[in-house]
CSV table of N, CA and C in Angstrom, one decimal:
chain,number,residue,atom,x,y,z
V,12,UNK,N,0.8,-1.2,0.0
V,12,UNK,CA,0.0,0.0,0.0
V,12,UNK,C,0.9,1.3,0.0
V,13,UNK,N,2.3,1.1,0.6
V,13,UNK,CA,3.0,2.6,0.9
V,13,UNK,C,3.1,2.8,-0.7
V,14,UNK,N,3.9,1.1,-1.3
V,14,UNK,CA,4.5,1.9,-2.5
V,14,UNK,C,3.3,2.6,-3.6
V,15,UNK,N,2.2,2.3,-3.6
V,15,UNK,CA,1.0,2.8,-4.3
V,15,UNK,C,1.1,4.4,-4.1
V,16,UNK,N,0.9,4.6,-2.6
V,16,UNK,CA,0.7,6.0,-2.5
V,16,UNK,C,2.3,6.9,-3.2
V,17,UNK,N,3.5,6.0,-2.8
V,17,UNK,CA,4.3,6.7,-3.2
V,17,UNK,C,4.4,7.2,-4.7
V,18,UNK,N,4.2,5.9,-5.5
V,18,UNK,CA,3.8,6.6,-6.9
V,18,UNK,C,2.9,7.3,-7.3
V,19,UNK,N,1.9,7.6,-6.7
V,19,UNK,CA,0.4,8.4,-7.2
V,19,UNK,C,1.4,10.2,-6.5
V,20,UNK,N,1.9,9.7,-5.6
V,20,UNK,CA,2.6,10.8,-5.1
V,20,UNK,C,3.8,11.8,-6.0
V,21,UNK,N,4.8,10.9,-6.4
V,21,UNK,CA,5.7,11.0,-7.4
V,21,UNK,C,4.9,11.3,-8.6
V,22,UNK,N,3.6,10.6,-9.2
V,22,UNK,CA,3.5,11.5,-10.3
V,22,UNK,C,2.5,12.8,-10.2
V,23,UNK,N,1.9,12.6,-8.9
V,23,UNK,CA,1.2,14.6,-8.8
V,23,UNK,C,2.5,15.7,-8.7
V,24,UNK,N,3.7,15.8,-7.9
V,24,UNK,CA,4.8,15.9,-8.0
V,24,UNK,C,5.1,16.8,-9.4
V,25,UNK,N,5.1,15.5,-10.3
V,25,UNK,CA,5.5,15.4,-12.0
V,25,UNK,C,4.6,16.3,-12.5
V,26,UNK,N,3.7,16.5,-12.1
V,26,UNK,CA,2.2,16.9,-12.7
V,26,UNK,C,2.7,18.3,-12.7
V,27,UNK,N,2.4,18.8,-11.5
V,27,UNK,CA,2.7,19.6,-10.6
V,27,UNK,C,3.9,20.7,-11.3
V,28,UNK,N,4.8,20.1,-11.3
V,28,UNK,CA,6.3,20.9,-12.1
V,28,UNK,C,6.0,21.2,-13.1
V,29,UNK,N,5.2,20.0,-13.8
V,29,UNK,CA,5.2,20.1,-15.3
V,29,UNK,C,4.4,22.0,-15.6
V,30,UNK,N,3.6,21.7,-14.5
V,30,UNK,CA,2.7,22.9,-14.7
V,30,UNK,C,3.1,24.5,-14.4
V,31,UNK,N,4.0,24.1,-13.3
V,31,UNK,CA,4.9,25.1,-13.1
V,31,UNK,C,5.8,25.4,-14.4
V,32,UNK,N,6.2,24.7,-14.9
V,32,UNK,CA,7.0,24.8,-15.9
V,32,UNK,C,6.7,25.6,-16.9
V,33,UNK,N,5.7,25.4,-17.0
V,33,UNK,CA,4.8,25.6,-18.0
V,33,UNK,C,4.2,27.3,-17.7
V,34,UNK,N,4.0,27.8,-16.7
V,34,UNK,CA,4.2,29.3,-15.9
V,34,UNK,C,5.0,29.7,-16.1
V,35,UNK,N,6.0,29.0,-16.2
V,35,UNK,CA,7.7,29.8,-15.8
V,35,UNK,C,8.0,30.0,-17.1
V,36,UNK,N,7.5,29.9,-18.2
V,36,UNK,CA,8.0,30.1,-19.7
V,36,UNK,C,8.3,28.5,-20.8
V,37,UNK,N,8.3,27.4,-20.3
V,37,UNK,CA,8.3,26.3,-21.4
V,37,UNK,C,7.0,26.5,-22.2
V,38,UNK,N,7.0,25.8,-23.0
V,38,UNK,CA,5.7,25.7,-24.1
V,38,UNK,C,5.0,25.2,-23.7
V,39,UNK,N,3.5,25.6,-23.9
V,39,UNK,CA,2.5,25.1,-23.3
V,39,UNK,C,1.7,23.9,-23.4
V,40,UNK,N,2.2,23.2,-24.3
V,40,UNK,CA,1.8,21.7,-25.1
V,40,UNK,C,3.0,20.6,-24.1
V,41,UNK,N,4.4,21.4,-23.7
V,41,UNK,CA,5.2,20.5,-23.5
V,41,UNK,C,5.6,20.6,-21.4
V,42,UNK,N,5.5,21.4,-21.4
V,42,UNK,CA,5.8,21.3,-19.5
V,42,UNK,C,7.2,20.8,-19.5
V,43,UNK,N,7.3,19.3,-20.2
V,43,UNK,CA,8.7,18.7,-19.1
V,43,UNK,C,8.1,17.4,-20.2
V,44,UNK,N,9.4,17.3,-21.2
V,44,UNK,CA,9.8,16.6,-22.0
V,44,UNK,C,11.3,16.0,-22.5
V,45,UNK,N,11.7,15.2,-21.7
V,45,UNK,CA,12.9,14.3,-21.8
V,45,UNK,C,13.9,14.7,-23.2
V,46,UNK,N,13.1,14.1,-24.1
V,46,UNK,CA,13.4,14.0,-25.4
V,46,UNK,C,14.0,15.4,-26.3
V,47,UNK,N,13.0,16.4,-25.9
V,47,UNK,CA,13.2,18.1,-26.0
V,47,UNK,C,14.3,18.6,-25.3
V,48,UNK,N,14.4,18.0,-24.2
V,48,UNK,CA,15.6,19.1,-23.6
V,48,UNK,C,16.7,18.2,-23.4
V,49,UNK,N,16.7,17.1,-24.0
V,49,UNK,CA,18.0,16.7,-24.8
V,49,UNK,C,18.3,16.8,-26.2
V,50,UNK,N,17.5,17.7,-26.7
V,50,UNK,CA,17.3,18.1,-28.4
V,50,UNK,C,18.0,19.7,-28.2
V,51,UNK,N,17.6,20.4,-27.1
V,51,UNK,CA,18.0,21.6,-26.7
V,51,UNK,C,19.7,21.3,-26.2
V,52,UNK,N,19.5,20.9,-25.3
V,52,UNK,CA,21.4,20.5,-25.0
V,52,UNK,C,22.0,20.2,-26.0
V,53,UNK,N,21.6,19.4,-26.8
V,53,UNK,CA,22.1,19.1,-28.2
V,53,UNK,C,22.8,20.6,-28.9
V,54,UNK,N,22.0,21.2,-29.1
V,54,UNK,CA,22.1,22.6,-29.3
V,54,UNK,C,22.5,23.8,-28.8
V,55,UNK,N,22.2,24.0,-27.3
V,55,UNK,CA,23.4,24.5,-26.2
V,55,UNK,C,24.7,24.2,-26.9
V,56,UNK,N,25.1,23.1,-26.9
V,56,UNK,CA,26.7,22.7,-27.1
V,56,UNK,C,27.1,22.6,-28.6
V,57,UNK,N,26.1,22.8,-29.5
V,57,UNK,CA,26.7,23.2,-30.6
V,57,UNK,C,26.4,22.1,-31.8
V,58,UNK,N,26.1,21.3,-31.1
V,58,UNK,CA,25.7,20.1,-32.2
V,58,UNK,C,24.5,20.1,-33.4
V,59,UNK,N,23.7,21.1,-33.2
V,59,UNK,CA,23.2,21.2,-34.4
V,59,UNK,C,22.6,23.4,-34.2
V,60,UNK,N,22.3,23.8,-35.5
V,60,UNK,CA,22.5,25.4,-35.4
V,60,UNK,C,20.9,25.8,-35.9
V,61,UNK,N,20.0,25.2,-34.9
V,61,UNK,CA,18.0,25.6,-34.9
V,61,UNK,C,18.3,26.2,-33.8
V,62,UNK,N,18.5,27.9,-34.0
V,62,UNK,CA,18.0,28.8,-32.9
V,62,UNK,C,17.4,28.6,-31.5
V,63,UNK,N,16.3,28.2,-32.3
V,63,UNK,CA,15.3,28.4,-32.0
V,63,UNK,C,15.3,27.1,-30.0
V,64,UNK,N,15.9,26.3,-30.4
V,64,UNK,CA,16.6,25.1,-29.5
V,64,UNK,C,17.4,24.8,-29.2
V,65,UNK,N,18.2,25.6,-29.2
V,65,UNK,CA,19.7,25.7,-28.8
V,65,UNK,C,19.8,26.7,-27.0
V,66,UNK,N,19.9,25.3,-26.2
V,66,UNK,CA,19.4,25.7,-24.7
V,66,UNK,C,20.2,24.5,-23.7
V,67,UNK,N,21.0,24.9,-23.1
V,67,UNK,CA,21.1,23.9,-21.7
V,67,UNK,C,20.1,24.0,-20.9
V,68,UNK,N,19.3,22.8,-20.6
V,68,UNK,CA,18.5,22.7,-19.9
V,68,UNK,C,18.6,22.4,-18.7
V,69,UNK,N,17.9,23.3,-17.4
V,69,UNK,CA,18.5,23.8,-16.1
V,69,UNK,C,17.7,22.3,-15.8
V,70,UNK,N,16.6,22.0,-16.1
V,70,UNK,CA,15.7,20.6,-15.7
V,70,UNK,C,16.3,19.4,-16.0
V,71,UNK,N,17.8,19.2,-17.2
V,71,UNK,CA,18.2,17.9,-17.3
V,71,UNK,C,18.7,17.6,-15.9
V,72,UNK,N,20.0,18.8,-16.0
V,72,UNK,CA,20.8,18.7,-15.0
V,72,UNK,C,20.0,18.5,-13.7
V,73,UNK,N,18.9,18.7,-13.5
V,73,UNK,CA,18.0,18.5,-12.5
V,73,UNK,C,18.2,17.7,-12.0
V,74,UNK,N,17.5,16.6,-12.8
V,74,UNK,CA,16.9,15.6,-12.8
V,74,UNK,C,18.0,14.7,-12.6
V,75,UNK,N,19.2,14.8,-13.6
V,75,UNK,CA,20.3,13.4,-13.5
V,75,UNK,C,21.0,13.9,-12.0
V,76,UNK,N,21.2,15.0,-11.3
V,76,UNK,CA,21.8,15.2,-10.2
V,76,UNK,C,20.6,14.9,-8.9
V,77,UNK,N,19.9,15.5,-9.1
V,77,UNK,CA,18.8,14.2,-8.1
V,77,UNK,C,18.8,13.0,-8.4
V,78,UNK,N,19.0,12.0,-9.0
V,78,UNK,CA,18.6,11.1,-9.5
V,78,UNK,C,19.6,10.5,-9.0
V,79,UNK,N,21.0,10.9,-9.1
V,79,UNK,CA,21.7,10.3,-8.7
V,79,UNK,C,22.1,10.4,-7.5
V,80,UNK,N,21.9,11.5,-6.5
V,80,UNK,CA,21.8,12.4,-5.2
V,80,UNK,C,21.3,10.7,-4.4
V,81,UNK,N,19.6,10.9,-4.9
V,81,UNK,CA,19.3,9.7,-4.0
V,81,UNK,C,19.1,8.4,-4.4
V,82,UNK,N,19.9,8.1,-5.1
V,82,UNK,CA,20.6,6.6,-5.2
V,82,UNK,C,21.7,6.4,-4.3
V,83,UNK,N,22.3,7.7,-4.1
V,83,UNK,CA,23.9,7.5,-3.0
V,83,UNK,C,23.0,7.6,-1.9
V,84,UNK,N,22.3,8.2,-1.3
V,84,UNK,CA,21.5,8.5,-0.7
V,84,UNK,C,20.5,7.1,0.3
V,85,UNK,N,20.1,6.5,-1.0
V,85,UNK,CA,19.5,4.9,-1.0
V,85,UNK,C,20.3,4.1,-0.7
V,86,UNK,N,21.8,4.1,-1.0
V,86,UNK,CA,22.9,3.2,-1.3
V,86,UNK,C,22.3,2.4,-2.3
V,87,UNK,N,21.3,2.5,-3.8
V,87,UNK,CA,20.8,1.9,-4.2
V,87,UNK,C,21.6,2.4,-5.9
V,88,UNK,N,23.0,3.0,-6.1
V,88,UNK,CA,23.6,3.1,-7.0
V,88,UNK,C,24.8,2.0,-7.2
V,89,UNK,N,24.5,1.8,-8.7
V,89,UNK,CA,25.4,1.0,-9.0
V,89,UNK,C,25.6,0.8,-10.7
V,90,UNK,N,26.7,1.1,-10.8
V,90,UNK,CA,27.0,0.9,-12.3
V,90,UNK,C,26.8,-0.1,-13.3
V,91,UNK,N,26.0,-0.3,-14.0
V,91,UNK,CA,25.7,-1.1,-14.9
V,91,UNK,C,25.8,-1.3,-16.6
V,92,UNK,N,26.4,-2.6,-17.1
V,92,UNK,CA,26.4,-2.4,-18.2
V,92,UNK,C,25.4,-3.6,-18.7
V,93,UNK,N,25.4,-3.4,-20.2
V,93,UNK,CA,24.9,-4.7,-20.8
V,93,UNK,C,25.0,-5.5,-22.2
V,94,UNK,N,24.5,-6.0,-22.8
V,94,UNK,CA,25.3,-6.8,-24.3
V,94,UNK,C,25.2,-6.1,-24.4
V,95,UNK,N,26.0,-5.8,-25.7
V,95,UNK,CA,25.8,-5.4,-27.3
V,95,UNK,C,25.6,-4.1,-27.2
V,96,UNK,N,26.9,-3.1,-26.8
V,96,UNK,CA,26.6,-1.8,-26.7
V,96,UNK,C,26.2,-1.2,-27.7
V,97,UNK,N,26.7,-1.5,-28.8
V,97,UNK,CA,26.2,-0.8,-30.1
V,97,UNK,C,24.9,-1.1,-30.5
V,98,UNK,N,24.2,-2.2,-30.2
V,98,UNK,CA,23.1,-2.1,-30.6
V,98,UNK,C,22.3,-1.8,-29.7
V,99,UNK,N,22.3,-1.5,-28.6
V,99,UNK,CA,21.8,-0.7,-27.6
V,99,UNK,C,21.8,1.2,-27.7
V,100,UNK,N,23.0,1.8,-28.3
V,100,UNK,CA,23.3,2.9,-28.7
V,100,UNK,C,22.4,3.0,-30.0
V,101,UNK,N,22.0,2.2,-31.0
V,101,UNK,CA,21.6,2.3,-32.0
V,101,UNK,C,20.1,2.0,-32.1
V,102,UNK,N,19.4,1.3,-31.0
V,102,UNK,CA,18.0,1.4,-30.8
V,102,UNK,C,17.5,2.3,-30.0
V,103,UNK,N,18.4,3.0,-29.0
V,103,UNK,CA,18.4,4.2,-28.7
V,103,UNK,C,18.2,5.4,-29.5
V,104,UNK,N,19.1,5.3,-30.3
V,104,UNK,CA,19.1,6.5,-31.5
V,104,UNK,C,17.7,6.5,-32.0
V,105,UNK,N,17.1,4.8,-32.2
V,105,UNK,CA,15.7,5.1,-33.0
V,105,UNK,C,15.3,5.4,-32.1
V,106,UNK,N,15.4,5.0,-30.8
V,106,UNK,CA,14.0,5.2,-30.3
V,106,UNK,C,14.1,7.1,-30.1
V,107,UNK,N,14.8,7.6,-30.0
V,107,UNK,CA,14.9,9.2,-29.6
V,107,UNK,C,14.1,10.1,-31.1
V,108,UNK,N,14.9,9.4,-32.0
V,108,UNK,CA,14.4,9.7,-33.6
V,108,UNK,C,12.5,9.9,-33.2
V,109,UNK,N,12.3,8.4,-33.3
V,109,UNK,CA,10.7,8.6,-33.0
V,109,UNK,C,10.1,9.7,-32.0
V,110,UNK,N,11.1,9.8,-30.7
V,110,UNK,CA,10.2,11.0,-29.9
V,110,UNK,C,10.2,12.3,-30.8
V,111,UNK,N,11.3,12.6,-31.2
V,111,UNK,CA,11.2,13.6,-31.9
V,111,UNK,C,10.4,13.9,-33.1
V,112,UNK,N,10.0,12.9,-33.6
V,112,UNK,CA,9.2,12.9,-34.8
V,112,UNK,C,7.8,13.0,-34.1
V,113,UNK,N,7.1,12.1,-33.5
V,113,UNK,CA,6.4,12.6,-32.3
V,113,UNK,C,5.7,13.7,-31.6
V,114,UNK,N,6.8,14.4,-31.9
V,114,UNK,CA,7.0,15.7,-30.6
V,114,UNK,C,6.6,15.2,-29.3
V,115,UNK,N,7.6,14.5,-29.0
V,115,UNK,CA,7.5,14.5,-27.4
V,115,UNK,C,8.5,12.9,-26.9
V,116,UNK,N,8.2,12.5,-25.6
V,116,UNK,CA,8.6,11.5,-24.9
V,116,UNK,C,7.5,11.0,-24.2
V,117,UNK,N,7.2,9.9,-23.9
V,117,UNK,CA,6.3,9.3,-23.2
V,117,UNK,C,5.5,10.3,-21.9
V,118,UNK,N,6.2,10.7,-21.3
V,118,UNK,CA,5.7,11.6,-20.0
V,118,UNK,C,5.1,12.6,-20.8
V,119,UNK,N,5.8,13.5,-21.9
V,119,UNK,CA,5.1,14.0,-22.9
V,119,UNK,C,3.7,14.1,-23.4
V,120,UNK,N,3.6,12.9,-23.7
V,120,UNK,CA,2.5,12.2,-24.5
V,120,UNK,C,1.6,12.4,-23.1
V,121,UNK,N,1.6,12.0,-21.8
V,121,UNK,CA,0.6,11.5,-21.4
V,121,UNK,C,0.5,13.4,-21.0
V,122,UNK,N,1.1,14.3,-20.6
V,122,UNK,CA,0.8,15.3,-20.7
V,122,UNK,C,-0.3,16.1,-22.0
V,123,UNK,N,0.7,15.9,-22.8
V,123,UNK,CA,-0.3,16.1,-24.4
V,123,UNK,C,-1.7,15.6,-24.0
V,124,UNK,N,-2.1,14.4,-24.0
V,124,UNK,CA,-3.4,13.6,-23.8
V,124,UNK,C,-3.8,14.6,-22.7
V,125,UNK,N,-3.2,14.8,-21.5
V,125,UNK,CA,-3.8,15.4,-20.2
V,125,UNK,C,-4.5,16.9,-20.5
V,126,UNK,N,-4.1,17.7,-21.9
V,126,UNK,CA,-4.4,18.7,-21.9
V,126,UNK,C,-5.3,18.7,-23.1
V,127,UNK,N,-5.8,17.5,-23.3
V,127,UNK,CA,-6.7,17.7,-24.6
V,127,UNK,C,-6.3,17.0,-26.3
V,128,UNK,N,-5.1,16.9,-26.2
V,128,UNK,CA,-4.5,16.3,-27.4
V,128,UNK,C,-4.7,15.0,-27.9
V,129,UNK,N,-5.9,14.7,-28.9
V,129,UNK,CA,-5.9,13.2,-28.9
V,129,UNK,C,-4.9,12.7,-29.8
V,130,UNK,N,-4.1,13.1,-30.1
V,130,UNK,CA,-3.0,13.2,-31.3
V,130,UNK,C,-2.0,12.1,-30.4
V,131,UNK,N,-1.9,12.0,-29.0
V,131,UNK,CA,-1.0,11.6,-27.9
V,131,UNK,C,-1.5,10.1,-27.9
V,132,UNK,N,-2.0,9.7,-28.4
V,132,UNK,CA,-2.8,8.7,-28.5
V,132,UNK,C,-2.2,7.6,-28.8
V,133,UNK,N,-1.9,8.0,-30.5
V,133,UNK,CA,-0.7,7.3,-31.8
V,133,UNK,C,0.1,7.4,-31.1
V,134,UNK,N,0.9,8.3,-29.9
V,134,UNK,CA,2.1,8.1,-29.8
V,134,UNK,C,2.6,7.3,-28.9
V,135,UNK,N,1.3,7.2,-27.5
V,135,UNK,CA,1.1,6.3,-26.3
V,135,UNK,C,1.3,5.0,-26.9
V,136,UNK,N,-0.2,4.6,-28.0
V,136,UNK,CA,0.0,3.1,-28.7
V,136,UNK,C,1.1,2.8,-29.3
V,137,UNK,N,2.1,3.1,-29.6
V,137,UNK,CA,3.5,2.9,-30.6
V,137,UNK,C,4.0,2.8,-29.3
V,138,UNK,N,4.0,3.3,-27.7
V,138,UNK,CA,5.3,3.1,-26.9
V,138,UNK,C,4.7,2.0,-26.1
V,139,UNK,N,3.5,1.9,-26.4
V,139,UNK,CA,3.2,0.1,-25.7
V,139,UNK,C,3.2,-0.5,-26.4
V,140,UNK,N,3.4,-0.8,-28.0
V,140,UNK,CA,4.0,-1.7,-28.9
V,140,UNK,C,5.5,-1.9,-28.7
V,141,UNK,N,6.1,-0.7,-28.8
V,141,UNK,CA,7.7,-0.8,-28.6
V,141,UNK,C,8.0,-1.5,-27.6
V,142,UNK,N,7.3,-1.2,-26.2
V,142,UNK,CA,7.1,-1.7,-24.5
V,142,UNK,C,7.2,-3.5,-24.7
V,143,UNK,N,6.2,-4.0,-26.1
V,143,UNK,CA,5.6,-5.4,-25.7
V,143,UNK,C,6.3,-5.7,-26.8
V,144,UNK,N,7.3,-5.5,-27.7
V,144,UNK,CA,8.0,-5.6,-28.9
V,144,UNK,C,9.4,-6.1,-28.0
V,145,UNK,N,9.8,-4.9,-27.1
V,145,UNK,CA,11.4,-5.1,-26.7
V,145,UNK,C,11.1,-6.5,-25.0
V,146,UNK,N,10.0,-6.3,-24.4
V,146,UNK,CA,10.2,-7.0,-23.5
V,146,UNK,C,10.9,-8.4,-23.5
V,147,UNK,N,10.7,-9.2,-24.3
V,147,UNK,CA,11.0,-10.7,-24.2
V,147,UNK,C,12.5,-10.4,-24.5
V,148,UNK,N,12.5,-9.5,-25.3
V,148,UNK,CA,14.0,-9.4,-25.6
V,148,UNK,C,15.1,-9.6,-24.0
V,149,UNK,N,14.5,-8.2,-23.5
V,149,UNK,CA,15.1,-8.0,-22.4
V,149,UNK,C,15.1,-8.7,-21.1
V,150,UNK,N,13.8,-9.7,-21.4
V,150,UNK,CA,13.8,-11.1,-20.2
V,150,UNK,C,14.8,-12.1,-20.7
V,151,UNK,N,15.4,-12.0,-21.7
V,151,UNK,CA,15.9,-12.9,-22.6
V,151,UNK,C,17.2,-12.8,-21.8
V,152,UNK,N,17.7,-11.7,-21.2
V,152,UNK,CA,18.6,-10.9,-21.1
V,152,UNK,C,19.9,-10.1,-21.9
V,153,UNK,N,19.2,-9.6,-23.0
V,153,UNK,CA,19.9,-8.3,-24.3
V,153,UNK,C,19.7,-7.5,-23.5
């Protein structure tokens, strides 16, 4: 029962920022999108020259410094690798491609949907195809 509350808790939290976010000047379709503000850092640092997204994002750094904060925190950090790095870097690549084509990342999507967008729909159903496409793989252990 705690961990129930704790997730309904963690994503009002999520909700919550997203909307703050969204106050504070991000776009109003996007709040707090993974995919985006590694498309922006991309462009912060020079890697590609769209104006318009060219931003270090104060929310990645957020996120991967908390993230990791309380994992040392948990004692629950630990470095992991796994097969086939390259094809791991390369289904990655697709799968980032897709958010971007998309417009958005999963948390995205359910945002989009949250605000009216039935468009978020195609993009939810494609990430629980991808979800029930890659699983066996990953029980398999790839």
């Amino acid at each position: 029962m705690q961990q129930k509350w704790t997730i309904i808790t963690a994503g009002a939290i999520v909700g919550i920022l997203a909307i703050v976010l969204v106050i504070l000047g991000n776009p109003a379709n996007m709040g707090f999108c993974i995919a985006c503000f590694l498309r922006d850092i991309a462009g912060g640092l020079g890697l590609h020259t769209n104006a318009t997204v060219q931003y270090i994002r104060p929310e990645i750094i957020g996120l991967v410094l908390g993230a990791f904060g309380a994992a040392i925190v948990t004692r629950e950090f630990r470095s992991l690798g796994g097969s086939s790095a390259l094809t791991r870097f390369v289904l990655g690549f697709i799968a980032m491609i897709g958010m971007l084509v998309f417009l958005g990342c999963p948390l995205r999507a359910i945002l989009r949907l949250a605000g009216g967008d039935l468009n978020a729909l195609v993009g939810i159903l494609g990430l629980i195809a991808g979800v029930a496409l890659g699983l066996p793989f990953l029980r398999k252990g790839f």
